[in-house]
XYZ file of C-alpha atoms in Angstrom:
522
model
C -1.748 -23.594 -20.865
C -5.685 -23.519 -21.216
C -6.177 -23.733 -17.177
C -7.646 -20.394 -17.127
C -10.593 -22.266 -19.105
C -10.672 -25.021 -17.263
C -10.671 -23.348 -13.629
C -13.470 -20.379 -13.246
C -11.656 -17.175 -12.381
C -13.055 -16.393 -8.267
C -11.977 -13.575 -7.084
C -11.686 -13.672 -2.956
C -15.494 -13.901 -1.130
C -16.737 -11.080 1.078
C -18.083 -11.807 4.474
C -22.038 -10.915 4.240
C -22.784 -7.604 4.685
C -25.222 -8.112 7.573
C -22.028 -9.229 9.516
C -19.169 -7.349 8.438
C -20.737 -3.947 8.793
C -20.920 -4.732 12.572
C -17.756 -4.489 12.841
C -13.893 -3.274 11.228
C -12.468 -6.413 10.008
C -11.518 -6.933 6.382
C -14.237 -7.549 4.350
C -12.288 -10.764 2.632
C -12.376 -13.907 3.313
C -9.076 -15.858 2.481
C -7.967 -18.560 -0.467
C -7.953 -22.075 1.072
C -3.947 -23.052 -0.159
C -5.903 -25.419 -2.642
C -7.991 -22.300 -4.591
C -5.367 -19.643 -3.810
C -2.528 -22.101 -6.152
C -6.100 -23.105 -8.756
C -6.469 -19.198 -9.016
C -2.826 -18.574 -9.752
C -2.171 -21.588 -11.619
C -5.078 -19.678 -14.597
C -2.105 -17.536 -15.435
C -1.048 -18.082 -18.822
C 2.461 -16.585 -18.705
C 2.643 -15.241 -22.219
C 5.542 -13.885 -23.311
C 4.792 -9.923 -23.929
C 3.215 -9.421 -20.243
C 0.557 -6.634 -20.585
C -0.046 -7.008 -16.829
C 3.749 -5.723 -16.127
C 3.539 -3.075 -18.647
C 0.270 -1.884 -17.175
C 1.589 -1.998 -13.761
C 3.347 1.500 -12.541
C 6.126 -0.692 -10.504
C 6.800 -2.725 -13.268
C 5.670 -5.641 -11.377
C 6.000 -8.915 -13.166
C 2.717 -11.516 -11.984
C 3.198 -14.406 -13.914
C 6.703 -15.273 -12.615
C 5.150 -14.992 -8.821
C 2.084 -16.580 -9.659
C 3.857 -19.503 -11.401
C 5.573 -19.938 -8.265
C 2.382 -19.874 -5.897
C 0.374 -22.144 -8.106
C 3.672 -24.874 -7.548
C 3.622 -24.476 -4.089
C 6.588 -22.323 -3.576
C 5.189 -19.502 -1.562
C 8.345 -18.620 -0.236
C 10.093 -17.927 -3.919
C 6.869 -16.208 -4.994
C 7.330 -13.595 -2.312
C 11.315 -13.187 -3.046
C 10.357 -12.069 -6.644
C 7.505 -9.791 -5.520
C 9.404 -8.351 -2.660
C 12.174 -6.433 -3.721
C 10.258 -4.167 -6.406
C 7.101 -3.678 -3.785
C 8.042 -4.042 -0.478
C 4.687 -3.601 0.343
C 2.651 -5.177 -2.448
C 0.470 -7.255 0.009
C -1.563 -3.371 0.298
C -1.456 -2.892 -3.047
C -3.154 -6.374 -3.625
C -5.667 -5.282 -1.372
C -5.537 -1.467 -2.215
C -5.261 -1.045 -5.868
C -8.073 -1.008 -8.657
C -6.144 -3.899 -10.918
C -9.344 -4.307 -12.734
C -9.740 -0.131 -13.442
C -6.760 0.406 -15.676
C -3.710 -1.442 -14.164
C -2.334 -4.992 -13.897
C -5.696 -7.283 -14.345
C -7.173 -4.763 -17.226
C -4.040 -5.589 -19.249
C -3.907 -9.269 -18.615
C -4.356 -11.399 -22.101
C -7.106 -13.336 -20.325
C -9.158 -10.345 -19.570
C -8.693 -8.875 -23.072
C -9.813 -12.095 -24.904
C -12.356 -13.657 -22.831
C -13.835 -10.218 -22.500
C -13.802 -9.602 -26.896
C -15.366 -13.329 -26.606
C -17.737 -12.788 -24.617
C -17.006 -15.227 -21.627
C -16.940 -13.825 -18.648
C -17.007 -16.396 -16.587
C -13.038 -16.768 -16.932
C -12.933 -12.552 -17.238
C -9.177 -12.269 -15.749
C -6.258 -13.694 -13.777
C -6.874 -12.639 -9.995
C -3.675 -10.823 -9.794
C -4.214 -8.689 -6.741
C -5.928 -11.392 -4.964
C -2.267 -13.550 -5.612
C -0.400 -10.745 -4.144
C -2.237 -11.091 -1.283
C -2.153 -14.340 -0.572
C 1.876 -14.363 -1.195
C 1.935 -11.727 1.260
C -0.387 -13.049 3.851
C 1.704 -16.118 3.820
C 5.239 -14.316 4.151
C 4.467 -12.560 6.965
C 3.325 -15.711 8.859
C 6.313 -17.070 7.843
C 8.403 -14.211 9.425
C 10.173 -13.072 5.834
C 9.217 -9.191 5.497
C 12.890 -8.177 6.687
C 16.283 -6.536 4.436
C 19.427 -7.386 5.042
C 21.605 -3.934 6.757
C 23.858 -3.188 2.940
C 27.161 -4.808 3.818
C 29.054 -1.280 3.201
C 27.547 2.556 4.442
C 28.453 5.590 2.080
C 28.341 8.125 4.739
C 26.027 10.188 3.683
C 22.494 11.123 5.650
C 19.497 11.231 3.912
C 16.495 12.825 5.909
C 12.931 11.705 4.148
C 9.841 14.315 5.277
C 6.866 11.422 5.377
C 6.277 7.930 6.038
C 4.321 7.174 3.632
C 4.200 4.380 1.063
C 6.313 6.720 -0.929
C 8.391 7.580 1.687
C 8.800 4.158 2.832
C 9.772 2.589 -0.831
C 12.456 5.582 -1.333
C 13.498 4.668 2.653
C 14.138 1.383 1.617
C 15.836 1.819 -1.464
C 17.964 4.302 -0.200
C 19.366 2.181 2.945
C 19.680 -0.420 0.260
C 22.312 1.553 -1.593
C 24.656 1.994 1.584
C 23.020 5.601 2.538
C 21.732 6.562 6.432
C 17.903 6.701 6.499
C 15.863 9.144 8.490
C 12.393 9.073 8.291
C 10.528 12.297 9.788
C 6.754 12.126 10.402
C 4.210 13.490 12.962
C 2.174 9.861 13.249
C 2.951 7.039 15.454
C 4.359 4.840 12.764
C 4.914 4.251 8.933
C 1.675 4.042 6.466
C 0.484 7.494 5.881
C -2.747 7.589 4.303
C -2.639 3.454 4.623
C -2.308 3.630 8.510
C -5.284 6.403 9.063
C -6.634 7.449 5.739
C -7.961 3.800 4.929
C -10.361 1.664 6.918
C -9.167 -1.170 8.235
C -12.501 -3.022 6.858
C -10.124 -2.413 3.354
C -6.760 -3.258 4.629
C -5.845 -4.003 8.191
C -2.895 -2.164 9.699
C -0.968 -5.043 11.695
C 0.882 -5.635 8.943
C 2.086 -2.194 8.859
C 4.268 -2.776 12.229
C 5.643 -5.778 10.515
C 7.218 -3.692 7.841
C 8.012 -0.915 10.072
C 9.899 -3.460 12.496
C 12.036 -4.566 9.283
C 13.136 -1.580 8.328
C 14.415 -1.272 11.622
C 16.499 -3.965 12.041
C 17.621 -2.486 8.374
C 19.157 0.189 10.120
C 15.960 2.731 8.851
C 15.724 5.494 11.855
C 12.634 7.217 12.574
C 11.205 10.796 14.072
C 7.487 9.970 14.893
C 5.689 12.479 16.749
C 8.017 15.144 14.165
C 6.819 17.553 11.676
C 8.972 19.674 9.240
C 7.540 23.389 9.301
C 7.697 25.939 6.761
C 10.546 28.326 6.859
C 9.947 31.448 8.384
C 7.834 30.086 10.914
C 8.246 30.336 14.629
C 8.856 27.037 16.465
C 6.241 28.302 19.083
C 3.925 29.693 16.506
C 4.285 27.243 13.772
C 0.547 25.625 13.805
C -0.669 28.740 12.034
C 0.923 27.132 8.847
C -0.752 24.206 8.951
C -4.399 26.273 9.787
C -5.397 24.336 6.491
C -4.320 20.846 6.954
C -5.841 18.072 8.672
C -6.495 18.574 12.514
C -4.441 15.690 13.470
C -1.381 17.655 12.225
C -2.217 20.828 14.408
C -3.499 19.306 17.993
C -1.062 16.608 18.053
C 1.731 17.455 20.685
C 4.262 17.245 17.777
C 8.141 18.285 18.074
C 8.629 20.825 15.455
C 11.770 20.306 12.729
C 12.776 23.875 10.812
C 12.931 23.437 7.021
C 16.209 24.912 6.951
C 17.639 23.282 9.581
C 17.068 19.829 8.045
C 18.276 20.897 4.565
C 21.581 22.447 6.837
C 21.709 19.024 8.607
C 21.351 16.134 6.086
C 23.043 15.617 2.866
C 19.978 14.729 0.740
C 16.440 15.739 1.821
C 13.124 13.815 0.070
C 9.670 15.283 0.623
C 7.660 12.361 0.276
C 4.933 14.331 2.518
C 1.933 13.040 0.398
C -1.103 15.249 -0.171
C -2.981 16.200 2.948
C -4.448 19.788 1.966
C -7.567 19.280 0.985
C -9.761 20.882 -1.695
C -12.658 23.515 -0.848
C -16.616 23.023 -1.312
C -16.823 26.156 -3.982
C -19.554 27.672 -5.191
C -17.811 29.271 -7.965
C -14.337 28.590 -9.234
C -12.311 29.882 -6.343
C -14.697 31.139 -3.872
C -15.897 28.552 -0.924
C -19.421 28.021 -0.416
C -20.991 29.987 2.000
C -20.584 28.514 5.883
C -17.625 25.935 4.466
C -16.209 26.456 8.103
C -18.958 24.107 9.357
C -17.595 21.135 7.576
C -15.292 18.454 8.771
C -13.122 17.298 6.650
C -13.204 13.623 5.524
C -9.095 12.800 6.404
C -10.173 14.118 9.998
C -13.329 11.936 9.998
C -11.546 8.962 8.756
C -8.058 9.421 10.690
C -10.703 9.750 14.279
C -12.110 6.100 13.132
C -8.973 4.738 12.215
C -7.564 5.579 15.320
C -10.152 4.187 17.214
C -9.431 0.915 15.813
C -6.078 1.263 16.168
C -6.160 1.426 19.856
C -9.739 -0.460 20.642
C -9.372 -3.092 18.187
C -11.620 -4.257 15.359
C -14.693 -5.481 17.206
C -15.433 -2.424 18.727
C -18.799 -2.242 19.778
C -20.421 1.100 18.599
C -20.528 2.323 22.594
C -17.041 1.523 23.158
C -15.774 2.777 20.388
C -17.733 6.339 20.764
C -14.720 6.912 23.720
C -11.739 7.406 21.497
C -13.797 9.706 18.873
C -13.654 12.795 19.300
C -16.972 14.858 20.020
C -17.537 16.743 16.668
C -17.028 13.275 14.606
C -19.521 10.887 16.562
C -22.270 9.870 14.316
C -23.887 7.163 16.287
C -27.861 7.676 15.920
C -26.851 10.712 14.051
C -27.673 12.309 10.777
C -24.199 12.884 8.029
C -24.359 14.853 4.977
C -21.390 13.582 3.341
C -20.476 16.364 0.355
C -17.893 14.458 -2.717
C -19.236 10.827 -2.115
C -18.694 9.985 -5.650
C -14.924 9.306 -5.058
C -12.889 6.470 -3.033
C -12.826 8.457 -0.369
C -16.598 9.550 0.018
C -17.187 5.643 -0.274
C -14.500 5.139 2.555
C -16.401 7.733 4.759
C -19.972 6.347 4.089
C -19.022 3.149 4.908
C -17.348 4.246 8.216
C -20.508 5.999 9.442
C -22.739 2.918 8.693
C -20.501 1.332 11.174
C -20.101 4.138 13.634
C -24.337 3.298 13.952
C -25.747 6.945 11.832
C -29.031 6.782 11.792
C -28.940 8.802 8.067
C -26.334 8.995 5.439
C -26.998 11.627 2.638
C -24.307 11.295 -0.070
C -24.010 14.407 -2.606
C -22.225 14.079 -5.755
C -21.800 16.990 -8.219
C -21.710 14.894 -11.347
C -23.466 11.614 -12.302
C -20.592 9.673 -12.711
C -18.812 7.442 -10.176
C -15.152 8.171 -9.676
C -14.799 5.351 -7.141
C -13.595 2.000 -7.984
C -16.815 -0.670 -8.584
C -15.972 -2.887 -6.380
C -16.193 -0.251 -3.097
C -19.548 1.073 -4.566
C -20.790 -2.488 -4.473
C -19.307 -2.522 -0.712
C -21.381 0.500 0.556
C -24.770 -0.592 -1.318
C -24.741 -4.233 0.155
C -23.571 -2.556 3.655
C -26.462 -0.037 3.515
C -29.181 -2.293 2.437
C -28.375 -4.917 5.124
C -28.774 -2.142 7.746
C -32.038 -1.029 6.376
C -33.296 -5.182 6.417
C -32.070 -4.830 10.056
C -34.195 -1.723 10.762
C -31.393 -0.038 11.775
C -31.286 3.091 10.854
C -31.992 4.829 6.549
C -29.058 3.294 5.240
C -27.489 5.755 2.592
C -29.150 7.927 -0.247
C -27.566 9.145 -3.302
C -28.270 12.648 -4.860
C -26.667 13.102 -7.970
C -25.838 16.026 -10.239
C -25.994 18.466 -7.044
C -24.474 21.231 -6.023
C -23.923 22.131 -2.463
C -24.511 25.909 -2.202
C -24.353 26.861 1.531
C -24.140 25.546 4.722
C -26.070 27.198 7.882
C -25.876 26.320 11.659
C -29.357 26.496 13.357
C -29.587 25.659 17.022
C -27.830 21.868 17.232
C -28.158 20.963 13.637
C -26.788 22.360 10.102
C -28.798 23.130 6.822
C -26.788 22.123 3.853
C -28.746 24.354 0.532
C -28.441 21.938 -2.294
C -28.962 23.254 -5.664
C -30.191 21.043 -8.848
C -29.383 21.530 -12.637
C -32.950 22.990 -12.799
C -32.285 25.920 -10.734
C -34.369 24.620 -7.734
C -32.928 24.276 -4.302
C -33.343 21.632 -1.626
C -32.549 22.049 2.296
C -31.328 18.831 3.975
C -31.396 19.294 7.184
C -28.531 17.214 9.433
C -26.397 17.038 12.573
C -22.764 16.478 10.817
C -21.498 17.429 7.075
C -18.227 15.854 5.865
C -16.466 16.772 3.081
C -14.780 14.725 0.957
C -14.146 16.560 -2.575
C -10.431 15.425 -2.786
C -7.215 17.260 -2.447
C -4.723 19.923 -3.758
C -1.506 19.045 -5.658
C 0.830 21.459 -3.857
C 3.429 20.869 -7.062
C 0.555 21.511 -9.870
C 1.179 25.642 -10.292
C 4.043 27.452 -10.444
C 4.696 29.047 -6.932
C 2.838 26.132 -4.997
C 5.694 24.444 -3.706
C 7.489 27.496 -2.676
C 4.392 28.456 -1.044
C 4.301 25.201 0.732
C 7.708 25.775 2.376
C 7.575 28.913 2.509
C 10.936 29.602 0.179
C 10.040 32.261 -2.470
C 11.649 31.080 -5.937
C 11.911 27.792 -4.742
C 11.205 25.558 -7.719
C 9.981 21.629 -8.957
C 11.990 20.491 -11.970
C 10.749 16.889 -14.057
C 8.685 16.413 -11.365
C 12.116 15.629 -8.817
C 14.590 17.637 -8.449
C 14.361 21.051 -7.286
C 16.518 24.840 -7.337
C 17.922 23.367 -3.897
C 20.620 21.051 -4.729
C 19.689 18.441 -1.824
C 16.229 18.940 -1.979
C 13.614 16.393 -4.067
C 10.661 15.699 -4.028
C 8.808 12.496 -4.665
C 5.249 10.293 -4.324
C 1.810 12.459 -4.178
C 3.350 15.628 -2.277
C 4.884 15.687 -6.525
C 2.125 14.325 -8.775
C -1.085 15.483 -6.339
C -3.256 12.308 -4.920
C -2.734 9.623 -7.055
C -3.046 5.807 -6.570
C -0.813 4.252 -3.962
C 1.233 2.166 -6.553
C 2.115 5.439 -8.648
C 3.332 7.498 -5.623
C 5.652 4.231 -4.498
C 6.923 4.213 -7.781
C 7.319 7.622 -8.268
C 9.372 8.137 -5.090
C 11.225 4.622 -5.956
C 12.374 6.868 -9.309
C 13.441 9.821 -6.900
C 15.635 7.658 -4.902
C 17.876 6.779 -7.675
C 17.823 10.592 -8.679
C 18.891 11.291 -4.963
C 21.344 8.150 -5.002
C 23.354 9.466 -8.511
C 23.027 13.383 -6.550
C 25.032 11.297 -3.628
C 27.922 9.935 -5.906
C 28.838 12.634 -7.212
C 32.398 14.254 -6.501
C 31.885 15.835 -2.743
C 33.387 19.265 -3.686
C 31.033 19.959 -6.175
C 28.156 18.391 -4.692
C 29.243 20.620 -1.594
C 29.615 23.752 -3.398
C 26.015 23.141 -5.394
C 24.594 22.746 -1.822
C 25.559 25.847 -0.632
C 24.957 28.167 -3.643
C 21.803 26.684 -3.239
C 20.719 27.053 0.418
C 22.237 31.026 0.040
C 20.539 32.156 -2.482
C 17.328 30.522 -1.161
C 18.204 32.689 2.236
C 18.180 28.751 3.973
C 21.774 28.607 4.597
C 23.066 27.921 8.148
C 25.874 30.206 9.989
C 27.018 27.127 11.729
């Protein structure tokens, strides 16, 4: 009962910074079997579980980590598995000590009011891990086909985590799954958002592979455009989204034609548009057209890894980067680094070799969790021990006001809360000042799809009968474990819409699609 006192809570070593920022490889190093079933064994497995109720999913750690401290890796993954059937990135990706799971636990909340912090908290994301690591070894991330189909198609616009936890749960309850997405494979912002130096991607092919042999079908290399749109023309609606979704060669799917063509349709699309560098409240700042935009940054990296691997040499790697994105022996403003995703792109440029990394923030407050602030400090100062290169610098409290292109560099005009201006002078400005909830005002989502009067009710359902919506492209960016169980929520919304009597679910449908102007002749 008292192990938690008796075994000193140790959350999972880094590699040392001098090493790991040479190349893309987790920063973790692994539990031995011994301290990975000590860690978990700390658990005290009271009886009102703050760490469940704290956890979006409704995840429940002691019954798993009971299991892993026995020995019984296998059962620890079986109850972790169905509710998260990806909870090996959330053990890697979520903050559990910044307001979730391990910020609940009864050890955290009483060693902390005691004062010992040597024994802080149970290691709760560090045990998902582990379980995870362990079950894909042991060849278990798989579901079983559902021994009897309903008949009825579902078509899901994403591939996402949301979109893959509603996938899942949807095939699970008899109905035919259609993923539609313009990457090469599931994971969304996990696959080319995040570094792999956070959360490898191999994994990610595991899953995919599952789902599968589940009976899940997919449309990579797809992408649903707004209605009214030209199939030859239809770029122009994505002029402000990332540039991987407008240069990829990408087969293009007409929003009413899947709405026509499936009997339940789940935009679990995430959210991609990203917010403007404004000067005042809705105006951009001066030259914003000279930025690139962090998802394009990262996604360039990620990809790079993806195909060349995660010891990359800096040279190598500079080959499957595109031009406007190399930093190597380069200056990089990087505009919003207060956030996850600033941290994510500083850290990506001390590997990519720049010789300078100027990080503006607008406020002098961190948004980013602690733990990948700690990351980038430790990275930068072993780089400036090496002599290679500034490392990063931090200017708080700023506020970028414009941004000029002179000859083969950029001026970024930085303005203080005294009035006075600074010019930073660089070769590459990335901004990284979040993104837009396309759900938060009325009229957003029917601008998104170009249907006017199309509307978002309780966050789900919408004015078209088959349509819902789920995961970030509802609540805005959000943490990974809140859009999975968001879009877990919309699939049993979608799975009651599918049970219903078929004439009336038929005749809603229709009504529907013709007084949205969507529905088909055919």
């Amino acid at each position: 009962m008292l192990e938690y006192m008796r075994i000193t809570y140790m959350p999972p070593a880094w590699r040392s910074a001098s090493e790991r920022v040479g190349d893309w490889v987790e920063i973790w190093q692994r539990y031995s079997q011994l301290e990975a079933a000590e860690q978990a064994s700390r658990c005290i497995t009271c009886n009102d579980r703050p760490c469940q109720t704290s956890c979006p999913l409704g995840q429940d750690p002691p019954e798993w980590l009971r299991a892993a401290a026995e020995g019984r890796l296998e059962d620890a993954h079986h109850l972790a598995f169905p509710l998260s059937p990806m909870y090996g990135y959330l053990g890697k990706l979520c903050p559990q000590d910044e307001g979730l799971c391990q910020t609940g636990c009864t050890v955290h909340r009483v060693t902390e009011a005691a004062g010992m912090e040597e024994y802080n908290t149970i290691g709760i994301g560090a045990g998902e891990a582990d379980i995870w690591e362990n079950a894909v070894k042991a060849g278990k991330i798989y579901w079983k086909s559902p021994p009897r189909k309903t008949g009825k198609f579902v078509g899901v616009i994403g591939a996402g985590i949301a979109a893959t936890y509603a996938a899942i749960s949807l095939m699970q309850e008899g109905h035919d799954v259609t993923m539609i997405d313009p990457h090469d494979g599931i994971g969304g912002l996990i696959r080319y958002g995040i570094p792999d130096f956070k959360a490898q991607k191999n994994d990610l092919d595991v899953v995919q592979n599952g789902m599968v042999g589940a009976g899940i079908h997919f449309k990579f290399g797809h992408i649903v455009i707004p209605h009214g749109h030209d199939t030859r023309s239809w770029r122009d609606a994505f002029n402000d989204k990332p540039e991987s979704f407008r240069q990829a060669a990408l087969t293009p799917i007409p929003f009413a034609d899947l709405l026509n063509k499936y009997d339940a349709v789940l935009d679990a699309s995430g959210a991609y548009k990203p917010n403007q560098i404004t000067y005042t409240e809705n105006q951009p700042i001066e030259g914003y057209g000279h930025v690139v935009q962090a998802m394009d940054f990262l996604t360039s990296y990620n990809k790079m890894v993806r195909f060349a691997g995660v010891n990359v040499s800096q040279e190598e790697g500079g080959r499957y980067v595109p031009p406007q994105h190399r930093v190597a022996g380069k200056r990089i403003v990087i505009i919003g680094a207060g956030g996850d995703t600033g941290q994510d792109c500083i850290r990506t440029a001390l590997r990519a070799g720049a010789s300078e990394v100027t990080c503006l923030h607008r406020s002098d407050v961190m948004r980013a969790a602690k733990k990948e602030v700690k990351a980038a400090h430790q990275e930068s100062d072993a780089l400036l021990a090496a002599g290679a290169g500034k490392g990063m610098e931090f200017s708080f409290s700023v506020h970028p006001i414009k941004i000029e292109k002179v000859g083969d560099e950029y001026i970024v005009y930085v303005q203080k809360n005294d009035g006075s201006v600074d010019r930073i002078h660089t070769d590459l400005v990335v901004s990284a000042v979040g993104f837009k909830n396309e759900n938060k005002n009325p009229g957003d989502f029917a601008r998104k799809w170009g249907v006017p009067d199309l509307q978002v009710f309780d966050g789900t359902s919408t004015s078209i009968a088959n349509l819902f919506v789920g995961g970030d492209a509802s609540l805005g960016a959000s943490l990974l474990v809140r859009a999975g169980t968001h879009a877990r929520q919309g699939a049993d919304v979608i799975d009651a819409y599918l049970r219903m009597r078929v004439p009336s679910r038929k005749r809603m449908v229709q009504e529907t699609l013709r007084s949205h102007n969507l529905l088909s002749a055919a």
